[in-house]
Amino acid sequence: MESIYEYSEEMFKQYFVENGEKPFRSSQVIEWIYRHRVHDFDSMTNIKKEVLAKLKEQFYFSALECVTHQVSSDGTQKFLFRLEDGNWIESVLMKNNYGYSICVTTQVGCNMGCAFCASGLKKKKRNLKTSEMVLQLLSVSEFAKIRISHVVIMGIGEPFDNYDNVLRFIQIINHPLGLEIGSRHITVSTCGLVDKIYEYSEFPLQVNLAISLHAPTNEIRNRIMPINQKYPLEKIMEAVGYYIEKTNRRVTIEYILLKDINDGKDCADKLCDLLHGYNVYVNLIPYNEVMEKPFKRSLKQTMVEFFDILKKRKINVQLRREQGGDIDAACGQLRSKQMKKEE
Ligand code: SAH
């Protein structure tokens, strides 16, 4: 048996054709699942009994169990879900002036080993299935009774280390007969898996790319992000250049400000040199301190100075406000707490 949330419209079409059925049934199924949000086959009233019987043989409606739900003082909501195999994942719902956005997890744990990040405290156990990503969106939106308009693929895990499932997830949530999340409202964030950045450049949907850069030199980046030894900055920037040329889209550069590590004026200058001439937007992110990690958040003053240097050198930049700090919404912190409780 497979989860019904594994299938894109294309896959259903193929399924129906292979089963001697009309291809348009795929549109009907997609509408029932994602428009009307039914949780069983018998609610699909415009589909023949025999067709439904066949569907029931192959598919079922999988679900996530919500274990914990927290609401932060700024309205950010955090969900801890239990998967069918007992693993935990988390999703974060953020309220913005332009609507609701969800931060989706892509793997159980993470193997990238970034020195500052709580997610990597536990190694990757497995990739999430497409259905498990789709269900994060469906469950959160049903629980909170809101429509989600934006999706950031920035939860636990490295999306480009689970490339095919993540891209099918994007195709499913983008489908015009289903959830219809605009491609421009979907962002994938990567720590810099260069070969996948090239592949992603060929993806036909106009989705956004964010790069977790976090350092302006290989010397610093090697210290905090082990992946940099495989894909150093110059390779990343080459791939980013290719992506921009190919897609004509602006790339977001994420830069966490870590006290005395990457937040000096010299770092700001070097970052400007590195990004000069690229169509990028820099997101400066206040670090969410992690108990098990030695890193500290930069002082407010330092962050503002860093911001000013970029601004002065005409780099598009914003200093991101922090969300959900009081509910462990930062990057794997809720999951790691839950795991400790149960250990
Ligand atoms: N693996 C992907 C996506 C998940 S991490 C990536 O690296 O982009 C999402 C973002 O949160 C990354 O930019 C990551 O570096 C950042 N991050 C991780 N831990 C953080 C923390 N404690 N405080 C602030 N940002 C953090």
mmCIF file of C-alpha atoms and ligand atoms in Angstrom:
data_model
loop_
_atom_site.group_PDB
_atom_site.id
_atom_site.type_symbol
_atom_site.label_atom_id
_atom_site.label_comp_id
_atom_site.label_asym_id
_atom_site.label_seq_id
_atom_site.Cartn_x
_atom_site.Cartn_y
_atom_site.Cartn_z
ATOM 1 C CA MET A 1 0.000 0.000 0.000
ATOM 2 C CA GLU A 2 1.132 3.504 -0.792
ATOM 3 C CA SER A 3 0.158 6.822 0.678
ATOM 4 C CA ILE A 4 -2.170 8.741 -1.615
ATOM 5 C CA TYR A 5 -0.069 11.840 -0.889
ATOM 6 C CA GLU A 6 2.916 10.304 -2.706
ATOM 7 C CA TYR A 7 1.412 10.870 -6.121
ATOM 8 C CA SER A 8 1.586 13.930 -8.341
ATOM 9 C CA GLU A 9 -1.168 14.583 -10.865
ATOM 10 C CA GLU A 10 1.095 13.184 -13.583
ATOM 11 C CA MET A 11 1.549 9.950 -11.633
ATOM 12 C CA PHE A 12 -2.190 9.536 -11.130
ATOM 13 C CA LYS A 13 -2.713 10.122 -14.830
ATOM 14 C CA GLN A 14 -0.277 7.348 -15.626
ATOM 15 C CA TYR A 15 -1.898 5.114 -13.030
ATOM 16 C CA PHE A 16 -5.344 5.585 -14.540
ATOM 17 C CA VAL A 17 -4.133 5.041 -18.088
ATOM 18 C CA GLU A 18 -2.362 1.860 -17.034
ATOM 19 C CA ASN A 19 -5.557 0.683 -15.361
ATOM 20 C CA GLY A 20 -7.641 1.282 -18.458
ATOM 21 C CA GLU A 21 -9.342 4.341 -17.009
ATOM 22 C CA LYS A 22 -9.837 7.845 -18.347
ATOM 23 C CA PRO A 23 -6.824 10.089 -17.658
ATOM 24 C CA PHE A 24 -9.053 12.941 -16.427
ATOM 25 C CA ARG A 25 -9.749 10.907 -13.272
ATOM 26 C CA SER A 26 -6.396 12.206 -12.055
ATOM 27 C CA SER A 27 -7.763 15.762 -11.939
ATOM 28 C CA GLN A 28 -10.786 14.557 -10.014
ATOM 29 C CA VAL A 29 -8.684 12.738 -7.453
ATOM 30 C CA ILE A 30 -6.375 15.722 -6.996
ATOM 31 C CA GLU A 31 -9.351 18.022 -6.448
ATOM 32 C CA TRP A 32 -10.883 15.708 -3.864
ATOM 33 C CA ILE A 33 -7.676 15.370 -1.909
ATOM 34 C CA TYR A 34 -6.349 18.909 -2.024
ATOM 35 C CA ARG A 35 -9.370 21.122 -2.708
ATOM 36 C CA HIS A 36 -12.072 19.376 -0.745
ATOM 37 C CA ARG A 37 -9.531 17.839 1.634
ATOM 38 C CA VAL A 38 -11.353 14.530 1.973
ATOM 39 C CA HIS A 39 -9.718 11.803 4.055
ATOM 40 C CA ASP A 40 -11.360 8.777 2.472
ATOM 41 C CA PHE A 41 -12.239 7.398 -0.933
ATOM 42 C CA ASP A 42 -15.976 7.098 -0.303
ATOM 43 C CA SER A 43 -16.286 10.889 -0.253
ATOM 44 C CA MET A 44 -15.177 11.053 -3.889
ATOM 45 C CA THR A 45 -18.739 11.034 -5.134
ATOM 46 C CA ASN A 46 -18.116 11.675 -8.823
ATOM 47 C CA ILE A 47 -15.853 8.648 -9.211
ATOM 48 C CA LYS A 48 -17.309 5.228 -10.019
ATOM 49 C CA LYS A 49 -17.433 2.579 -7.280
ATOM 50 C CA GLU A 50 -15.254 0.172 -9.284
ATOM 51 C CA VAL A 51 -12.585 2.795 -9.781
ATOM 52 C CA LEU A 52 -12.625 3.632 -6.096
ATOM 53 C CA ALA A 53 -12.390 -0.047 -5.188
ATOM 54 C CA LYS A 54 -9.235 -0.313 -7.263
ATOM 55 C CA LEU A 55 -7.767 2.814 -5.708
ATOM 56 C CA LYS A 56 -8.447 1.390 -2.251
ATOM 57 C CA GLU A 57 -6.419 -1.688 -3.117
ATOM 58 C CA GLN A 58 -3.308 0.336 -3.816
ATOM 59 C CA PHE A 59 -3.580 3.538 -1.779
ATOM 60 C CA TYR A 60 -4.461 4.683 1.711
ATOM 61 C CA PHE A 61 -4.728 8.057 3.431
ATOM 62 C CA SER A 62 -1.637 8.305 5.598
ATOM 63 C CA ALA A 63 -1.545 10.809 8.479
ATOM 64 C CA LEU A 64 0.849 12.505 10.852
ATOM 65 C CA GLU A 65 0.190 12.379 14.563
ATOM 66 C CA CYS A 66 0.598 15.776 16.213
ATOM 67 C CA VAL A 67 2.486 15.155 19.474
ATOM 68 C CA THR A 68 3.144 18.712 20.601
ATOM 69 C CA HIS A 69 1.837 22.074 19.533
ATOM 70 C CA GLN A 70 3.295 25.340 20.843
ATOM 71 C CA VAL A 71 2.330 28.937 20.169
ATOM 72 C CA SER A 72 4.898 31.680 20.566
ATOM 73 C CA SER A 73 4.131 35.182 21.811
ATOM 74 C CA ASP A 74 4.660 36.486 18.261
ATOM 75 C CA GLY A 75 2.123 34.024 16.818
ATOM 76 C CA THR A 76 4.638 31.533 15.453
ATOM 77 C CA GLN A 77 3.394 27.988 15.940
ATOM 78 C CA LYS A 78 5.502 24.913 16.222
ATOM 79 C CA PHE A 79 4.326 21.362 15.602
ATOM 80 C CA LEU A 80 6.024 18.149 16.566
ATOM 81 C CA PHE A 81 4.720 15.214 14.530
ATOM 82 C CA ARG A 82 5.162 11.483 14.902
ATOM 83 C CA LEU A 83 5.658 9.605 11.651
ATOM 84 C CA GLU A 84 4.251 6.150 10.977
ATOM 85 C CA ASP A 85 7.580 4.532 11.880
ATOM 86 C CA GLY A 86 7.759 6.393 15.206
ATOM 87 C CA ASN A 87 10.290 9.053 14.162
ATOM 88 C CA TRP A 88 9.650 12.694 15.009
ATOM 89 C CA ILE A 89 9.723 15.715 12.776
ATOM 90 C CA GLU A 90 8.854 19.346 13.315
ATOM 91 C CA SER A 91 7.153 22.023 11.251
ATOM 92 C CA VAL A 92 6.852 25.730 11.976
ATOM 93 C CA LEU A 93 3.977 27.984 10.970
ATOM 94 C CA MET A 94 4.732 31.698 10.737
ATOM 95 C CA LYS A 95 2.293 34.545 10.367
ATOM 96 C CA ASN A 96 3.522 37.329 8.129
ATOM 97 C CA ASN A 97 1.873 40.441 6.794
ATOM 98 C CA TYR A 98 1.560 38.711 3.407
ATOM 99 C CA GLY A 99 -0.020 35.523 4.777
ATOM 100 C CA TYR A 100 1.008 32.294 6.455
ATOM 101 C CA SER A 101 4.196 30.465 5.662
ATOM 102 C CA ILE A 102 5.281 27.022 6.744
ATOM 103 C CA CYS A 103 8.812 25.789 7.299
ATOM 104 C CA VAL A 104 8.938 22.172 6.152
ATOM 105 C CA THR A 105 11.285 19.419 7.339
ATOM 106 C CA THR A 106 12.861 17.175 4.690
ATOM 107 C CA GLN A 107 14.810 14.538 6.626
ATOM 108 C CA VAL A 108 14.787 12.775 9.984
ATOM 109 C CA GLY A 109 17.987 14.327 11.358
ATOM 110 C CA CYS A 110 20.696 15.755 9.112
ATOM 111 C CA ASN A 111 24.154 14.699 7.962
ATOM 112 C CA MET A 112 25.580 18.074 7.029
ATOM 113 C CA GLY A 113 27.039 18.620 10.491
ATOM 114 C CA CYS A 114 27.013 22.436 10.588
ATOM 115 C CA ALA A 115 28.752 23.352 13.818
ATOM 116 C CA PHE A 116 26.126 25.828 15.032
ATOM 117 C CA CYS A 117 22.980 23.859 14.199
ATOM 118 C CA ALA A 118 20.843 21.752 16.540
ATOM 119 C CA SER A 119 19.493 19.563 13.722
ATOM 120 C CA GLY A 120 22.815 17.878 13.171
ATOM 121 C CA LEU A 121 23.122 16.791 16.795
ATOM 122 C CA LYS A 122 21.530 13.595 15.582
ATOM 123 C CA LYS A 123 22.677 12.004 12.325
ATOM 124 C CA LYS A 124 20.225 11.531 9.521
ATOM 125 C CA LYS A 125 18.049 8.479 10.048
ATOM 126 C CA ARG A 126 16.281 8.636 6.727
ATOM 127 C CA ASN A 127 14.865 10.877 4.047
ATOM 128 C CA LEU A 128 11.275 11.983 4.366
ATOM 129 C CA LYS A 129 8.887 10.642 1.797
ATOM 130 C CA THR A 130 7.064 13.111 -0.420
ATOM 131 C CA SER A 131 3.823 12.280 1.390
ATOM 132 C CA GLU A 132 5.377 13.174 4.749
ATOM 133 C CA MET A 133 6.233 16.635 3.460
ATOM 134 C CA VAL A 134 2.821 17.107 1.870
ATOM 135 C CA LEU A 135 1.181 16.050 5.136
ATOM 136 C CA GLN A 136 3.111 18.655 7.129
ATOM 137 C CA LEU A 137 1.409 21.287 5.039
ATOM 138 C CA LEU A 138 -2.038 19.686 5.140
ATOM 139 C CA SER A 139 -1.939 18.908 8.860
ATOM 140 C CA VAL A 140 -0.701 22.331 9.919
ATOM 141 C CA SER A 141 -3.191 24.167 7.760
ATOM 142 C CA GLU A 142 -6.056 21.981 9.008
ATOM 143 C CA PHE A 143 -4.985 22.277 12.625
ATOM 144 C CA ALA A 144 -4.618 26.061 12.499
ATOM 145 C CA LYS A 145 -7.624 26.439 10.174
ATOM 146 C CA ILE A 146 -5.806 28.760 7.820
ATOM 147 C CA ARG A 147 -4.625 28.774 4.231
ATOM 148 C CA ILE A 148 -0.889 28.536 3.826
ATOM 149 C CA SER A 149 0.384 30.736 1.022
ATOM 150 C CA HIS A 150 4.159 30.406 1.339
ATOM 151 C CA VAL A 151 6.416 27.395 1.814
ATOM 152 C CA VAL A 152 10.039 27.500 2.900
ATOM 153 C CA ILE A 153 11.894 24.219 2.702
ATOM 154 C CA MET A 154 14.217 25.076 5.559
ATOM 155 C CA GLY A 155 13.242 22.724 8.360
ATOM 156 C CA ILE A 156 15.440 19.916 9.618
ATOM 157 C CA GLY A 157 17.471 18.227 6.912
ATOM 158 C CA GLU A 158 19.217 19.119 3.684
ATOM 159 C CA PRO A 159 16.582 19.259 0.909
ATOM 160 C CA PHE A 160 19.130 18.666 -1.851
ATOM 161 C CA ASP A 161 20.199 15.474 -0.069
ATOM 162 C CA ASN A 162 16.607 14.292 -0.648
ATOM 163 C CA TYR A 163 16.295 15.864 -4.053
ATOM 164 C CA ASP A 164 13.719 13.775 -5.906
ATOM 165 C CA ASN A 165 11.225 13.589 -3.052
ATOM 166 C CA VAL A 166 11.508 17.318 -2.410
ATOM 167 C CA LEU A 167 10.958 18.218 -6.046
ATOM 168 C CA ARG A 168 7.901 15.977 -6.295
ATOM 169 C CA PHE A 169 6.609 17.603 -3.101
ATOM 170 C CA ILE A 170 6.953 20.981 -4.825
ATOM 171 C CA GLN A 171 5.104 19.744 -7.897
ATOM 172 C CA ILE A 172 2.242 18.446 -5.771
ATOM 173 C CA ILE A 173 1.741 21.573 -3.653
ATOM 174 C CA ASN A 174 2.064 23.820 -6.704
ATOM 175 C CA HIS A 175 -0.545 22.018 -8.795
ATOM 176 C CA PRO A 176 -3.307 24.406 -9.970
ATOM 177 C CA LEU A 177 -6.082 21.917 -9.186
ATOM 178 C CA GLY A 178 -4.728 21.265 -5.702
ATOM 179 C CA LEU A 179 -3.155 23.451 -3.042
ATOM 180 C CA GLU A 180 -2.001 25.907 -5.681
ATOM 181 C CA ILE A 181 0.959 27.307 -3.769
ATOM 182 C CA GLY A 182 2.529 29.711 -6.257
ATOM 183 C CA SER A 183 5.991 28.633 -7.355
ATOM 184 C CA ARG A 184 7.310 32.093 -6.512
ATOM 185 C CA HIS A 185 6.097 31.477 -2.965
ATOM 186 C CA ILE A 186 8.191 28.342 -2.562
ATOM 187 C CA THR A 187 11.827 28.522 -1.415
ATOM 188 C CA VAL A 188 14.360 25.735 -1.129
ATOM 189 C CA SER A 189 17.316 26.364 1.159
ATOM 190 C CA THR A 190 20.569 24.455 0.769
ATOM 191 C CA CYS A 191 23.898 24.448 2.538
ATOM 192 C CA GLY A 192 25.454 24.301 -0.924
ATOM 193 C CA LEU A 193 25.273 20.920 -2.655
ATOM 194 C CA VAL A 194 26.713 22.274 -5.868
ATOM 195 C CA ASP A 195 25.770 19.503 -8.286
ATOM 196 C CA LYS A 196 22.139 19.802 -7.190
ATOM 197 C CA ILE A 197 22.174 23.588 -7.627
ATOM 198 C CA TYR A 198 22.967 22.935 -11.294
ATOM 199 C CA GLU A 199 20.185 20.363 -11.524
ATOM 200 C CA TYR A 200 17.740 22.700 -9.797
ATOM 201 C CA SER A 201 18.561 25.372 -12.403
ATOM 202 C CA GLU A 202 16.802 23.169 -14.956
ATOM 203 C CA PHE A 203 13.648 22.670 -12.874
ATOM 204 C CA PRO A 204 10.768 24.074 -14.921
ATOM 205 C CA LEU A 205 8.907 25.759 -12.048
ATOM 206 C CA GLN A 206 9.851 29.308 -11.003
ATOM 207 C CA VAL A 207 10.770 28.395 -7.429
ATOM 208 C CA ASN A 208 13.252 30.275 -5.259
ATOM 209 C CA LEU A 209 16.693 29.239 -4.126
ATOM 210 C CA ALA A 210 18.331 30.209 -0.834
ATOM 211 C CA ILE A 211 21.942 29.436 -0.017
ATOM 212 C CA SER A 212 23.124 29.061 3.569
ATOM 213 C CA LEU A 213 26.426 30.828 3.120
ATOM 214 C CA HIS A 214 27.220 32.008 6.652
ATOM 215 C CA ALA A 215 30.849 32.900 5.887
ATOM 216 C CA PRO A 216 32.720 35.063 3.372
ATOM 217 C CA THR A 217 35.916 32.978 3.249
ATOM 218 C CA ASN A 218 36.705 29.280 2.969
ATOM 219 C CA GLU A 219 38.809 29.536 6.083
ATOM 220 C CA ILE A 220 35.808 30.508 8.231
ATOM 221 C CA ARG A 221 33.307 28.395 6.346
ATOM 222 C CA ASN A 222 35.420 25.254 6.708
ATOM 223 C CA ARG A 223 35.326 25.752 10.462
ATOM 224 C CA ILE A 224 31.545 25.951 10.747
ATOM 225 C CA MET A 225 30.259 23.994 7.731
ATOM 226 C CA PRO A 226 32.024 20.709 6.893
ATOM 227 C CA ILE A 227 30.275 20.582 3.496
ATOM 228 C CA ASN A 228 32.555 23.453 2.454
ATOM 229 C CA GLN A 229 35.447 21.033 2.151
ATOM 230 C CA LYS A 230 33.623 19.258 -0.635
ATOM 231 C CA TYR A 231 32.043 22.338 -2.211
ATOM 232 C CA PRO A 232 34.100 25.449 -1.417
ATOM 233 C CA LEU A 233 32.780 28.993 -1.820
ATOM 234 C CA GLU A 234 34.120 29.561 -5.336
ATOM 235 C CA LYS A 235 32.285 26.436 -6.564
ATOM 236 C CA ILE A 236 29.089 27.575 -4.855
ATOM 237 C CA MET A 237 29.286 31.059 -6.354
ATOM 238 C CA GLU A 238 29.933 29.578 -9.790
ATOM 239 C CA ALA A 239 26.786 27.459 -9.437
ATOM 240 C CA VAL A 240 24.812 30.436 -8.105
ATOM 241 C CA GLY A 241 25.934 32.470 -11.127
ATOM 242 C CA TYR A 242 24.805 29.693 -13.432
ATOM 243 C CA TYR A 243 21.442 29.440 -11.668
ATOM 244 C CA ILE A 244 20.846 33.195 -11.941
ATOM 245 C CA GLU A 245 21.771 33.245 -15.609
ATOM 246 C CA LYS A 246 19.640 30.219 -16.386
ATOM 247 C CA THR A 247 16.527 31.186 -14.419
ATOM 248 C CA ASN A 248 16.789 34.951 -14.275
ATOM 249 C CA ARG A 249 15.860 34.692 -10.626
ATOM 250 C CA ARG A 250 17.373 36.433 -7.640
ATOM 251 C CA VAL A 251 19.027 34.142 -5.115
ATOM 252 C CA THR A 252 18.713 34.595 -1.364
ATOM 253 C CA ILE A 253 21.929 34.395 0.611
ATOM 254 C CA GLU A 254 21.428 33.411 4.239
ATOM 255 C CA TYR A 255 24.004 34.615 6.709
ATOM 256 C CA ILE A 256 23.669 33.829 10.410
ATOM 257 C CA LEU A 257 25.581 36.316 12.528
ATOM 258 C CA LEU A 258 27.752 34.421 15.017
ATOM 259 C CA LYS A 259 29.536 36.457 17.660
ATOM 260 C CA ASP A 260 33.269 36.853 16.944
ATOM 261 C CA ILE A 261 33.152 34.194 14.223
ATOM 262 C CA ASN A 262 31.749 35.834 11.110
ATOM 263 C CA ASP A 263 30.344 39.171 12.281
ATOM 264 C CA GLY A 264 33.351 41.496 12.015
ATOM 265 C CA LYS A 265 33.591 44.493 9.687
ATOM 266 C CA ASP A 266 36.256 42.673 7.677
ATOM 267 C CA CYS A 267 33.779 39.819 7.143
ATOM 268 C CA ALA A 268 31.134 42.265 5.969
ATOM 269 C CA ASP A 269 33.600 43.727 3.468
ATOM 270 C CA LYS A 270 34.705 40.331 2.227
ATOM 271 C CA LEU A 271 31.077 39.277 1.850
ATOM 272 C CA CYS A 272 30.440 42.324 -0.330
ATOM 273 C CA ASP A 273 33.465 41.428 -2.478
ATOM 274 C CA LEU A 274 32.243 37.864 -2.827
ATOM 275 C CA LEU A 275 28.700 38.830 -3.814
ATOM 276 C CA HIS A 276 29.591 41.796 -5.996
ATOM 277 C CA GLY A 277 27.871 41.571 -9.387
ATOM 278 C CA TYR A 278 25.497 38.758 -8.420
ATOM 279 C CA ASN A 279 21.731 39.251 -8.362
ATOM 280 C CA VAL A 280 21.339 38.270 -4.725
ATOM 281 C CA TYR A 281 19.458 39.282 -1.622
ATOM 282 C CA VAL A 282 21.190 38.859 1.709
ATOM 283 C CA ASN A 283 19.225 37.745 4.734
ATOM 284 C CA LEU A 284 21.155 38.496 7.916
ATOM 285 C CA ILE A 285 19.838 36.156 10.599
ATOM 286 C CA PRO A 286 20.250 36.576 14.367
ATOM 287 C CA TYR A 287 21.614 33.282 15.694
ATOM 288 C CA ASN A 288 19.293 31.252 17.897
ATOM 289 C CA GLU A 289 21.569 29.970 20.585
ATOM 290 C CA VAL A 290 21.660 26.194 21.045
ATOM 291 C CA MET A 291 22.433 24.855 24.501
ATOM 292 C CA GLU A 292 24.841 22.173 23.293
ATOM 293 C CA LYS A 293 26.782 24.563 21.064
ATOM 294 C CA PRO A 294 29.402 27.165 22.013
ATOM 295 C CA PHE A 295 28.243 29.827 19.544
ATOM 296 C CA LYS A 296 26.733 33.117 20.671
ATOM 297 C CA ARG A 297 24.425 35.554 19.008
ATOM 298 C CA SER A 298 26.086 38.737 17.743
ATOM 299 C CA LEU A 299 25.354 41.919 19.642
ATOM 300 C CA LYS A 300 22.558 44.038 18.214
ATOM 301 C CA GLN A 301 25.034 46.847 17.549
ATOM 302 C CA THR A 302 27.363 44.506 15.610
ATOM 303 C CA MET A 303 24.475 43.233 13.514
ATOM 304 C CA VAL A 304 23.394 46.752 12.620
ATOM 305 C CA GLU A 305 26.968 47.726 11.690
ATOM 306 C CA PHE A 306 27.287 44.638 9.512
ATOM 307 C CA PHE A 307 23.990 45.498 7.852
ATOM 308 C CA ASP A 308 25.098 49.100 7.257
ATOM 309 C CA ILE A 309 28.302 48.056 5.510
ATOM 310 C CA LEU A 310 26.369 45.869 3.064
ATOM 311 C CA LYS A 311 23.802 48.582 2.524
ATOM 312 C CA LYS A 312 26.501 51.169 1.859
ATOM 313 C CA ARG A 313 28.049 48.885 -0.724
ATOM 314 C CA LYS A 314 24.698 48.577 -2.469
ATOM 315 C CA ILE A 315 24.036 44.945 -1.611
ATOM 316 C CA ASN A 316 20.324 44.110 -1.205
ATOM 317 C CA VAL A 317 20.097 43.171 2.431
ATOM 318 C CA GLN A 318 17.684 42.748 5.301
ATOM 319 C CA LEU A 319 18.238 42.065 8.958
ATOM 320 C CA ARG A 320 15.694 39.383 9.713
ATOM 321 C CA ARG A 321 13.547 39.643 12.780
ATOM 322 C CA GLU A 322 13.594 36.563 14.904
ATOM 323 C CA GLN A 323 10.470 34.458 15.215
ATOM 324 C CA GLY A 324 9.444 31.869 17.726
ATOM 325 C CA GLY A 325 12.524 32.240 19.921
ATOM 326 C CA ASP A 326 10.548 31.475 23.063
ATOM 327 C CA ILE A 327 9.211 28.139 21.796
ATOM 328 C CA ASP A 328 12.368 26.419 20.552
ATOM 329 C CA ALA A 329 11.214 27.097 17.014
ATOM 330 C CA ALA A 330 14.787 27.334 15.858
ATOM 331 C CA CYS A 331 16.012 24.519 13.790
ATOM 332 C CA GLY A 332 15.664 21.165 15.440
ATOM 333 C CA GLN A 333 15.466 22.360 18.994
ATOM 334 C CA LEU A 334 12.018 21.016 19.780
ATOM 335 C CA ARG A 335 12.795 17.635 18.302
ATOM 336 C CA SER A 336 16.073 17.332 20.169
ATOM 337 C CA LYS A 337 14.336 18.175 23.448
ATOM 338 C CA GLN A 338 11.685 15.545 22.845
ATOM 339 C CA MET A 339 14.346 12.974 22.030
ATOM 340 C CA LYS A 340 16.140 13.706 25.287
ATOM 341 C CA LYS A 341 12.922 13.232 27.230
ATOM 342 C CA GLU A 342 12.473 9.789 25.752
ATOM 343 C CA GLU A 343 16.080 8.629 25.913
HETATM 344 N N1 SAH B 1 19.991 22.300 5.176
HETATM 345 C C1 SAH B 1 19.379 23.445 4.610
HETATM 346 C C2 SAH B 1 18.015 23.783 5.184
HETATM 347 C C3 SAH B 1 17.785 23.628 6.653
HETATM 348 S S1 SAH B 1 18.574 24.763 7.747
HETATM 349 C C4 SAH B 1 20.297 24.638 4.708
HETATM 350 O O1 SAH B 1 21.384 24.498 5.260
HETATM 351 O O2 SAH B 1 19.985 25.681 4.173
HETATM 352 C C5 SAH B 1 17.728 26.279 7.513
HETATM 353 C C6 SAH B 1 18.539 27.520 7.867
HETATM 354 O O3 SAH B 1 18.620 27.695 9.288
HETATM 355 C C7 SAH B 1 19.972 27.431 7.384
HETATM 356 O O4 SAH B 1 20.373 28.658 6.849
HETATM 357 C C8 SAH B 1 20.698 27.136 8.671
HETATM 358 O O5 SAH B 1 22.056 27.436 8.561
HETATM 359 C C9 SAH B 1 19.947 27.975 9.659
HETATM 360 N N2 SAH B 1 20.173 27.640 11.072
HETATM 361 C C10 SAH B 1 20.517 26.478 11.609
HETATM 362 N N3 SAH B 1 20.635 26.564 12.954
HETATM 363 C C11 SAH B 1 20.328 27.838 13.274
HETATM 364 C C12 SAH B 1 20.256 28.550 14.513
HETATM 365 N N4 SAH B 1 20.496 27.957 15.670
HETATM 366 N N5 SAH B 1 19.916 29.857 14.471
HETATM 367 C C13 SAH B 1 19.627 30.463 13.286
HETATM 368 N N6 SAH B 1 19.668 29.842 12.098
HETATM 369 C C14 SAH B 1 20.018 28.541 12.082
#
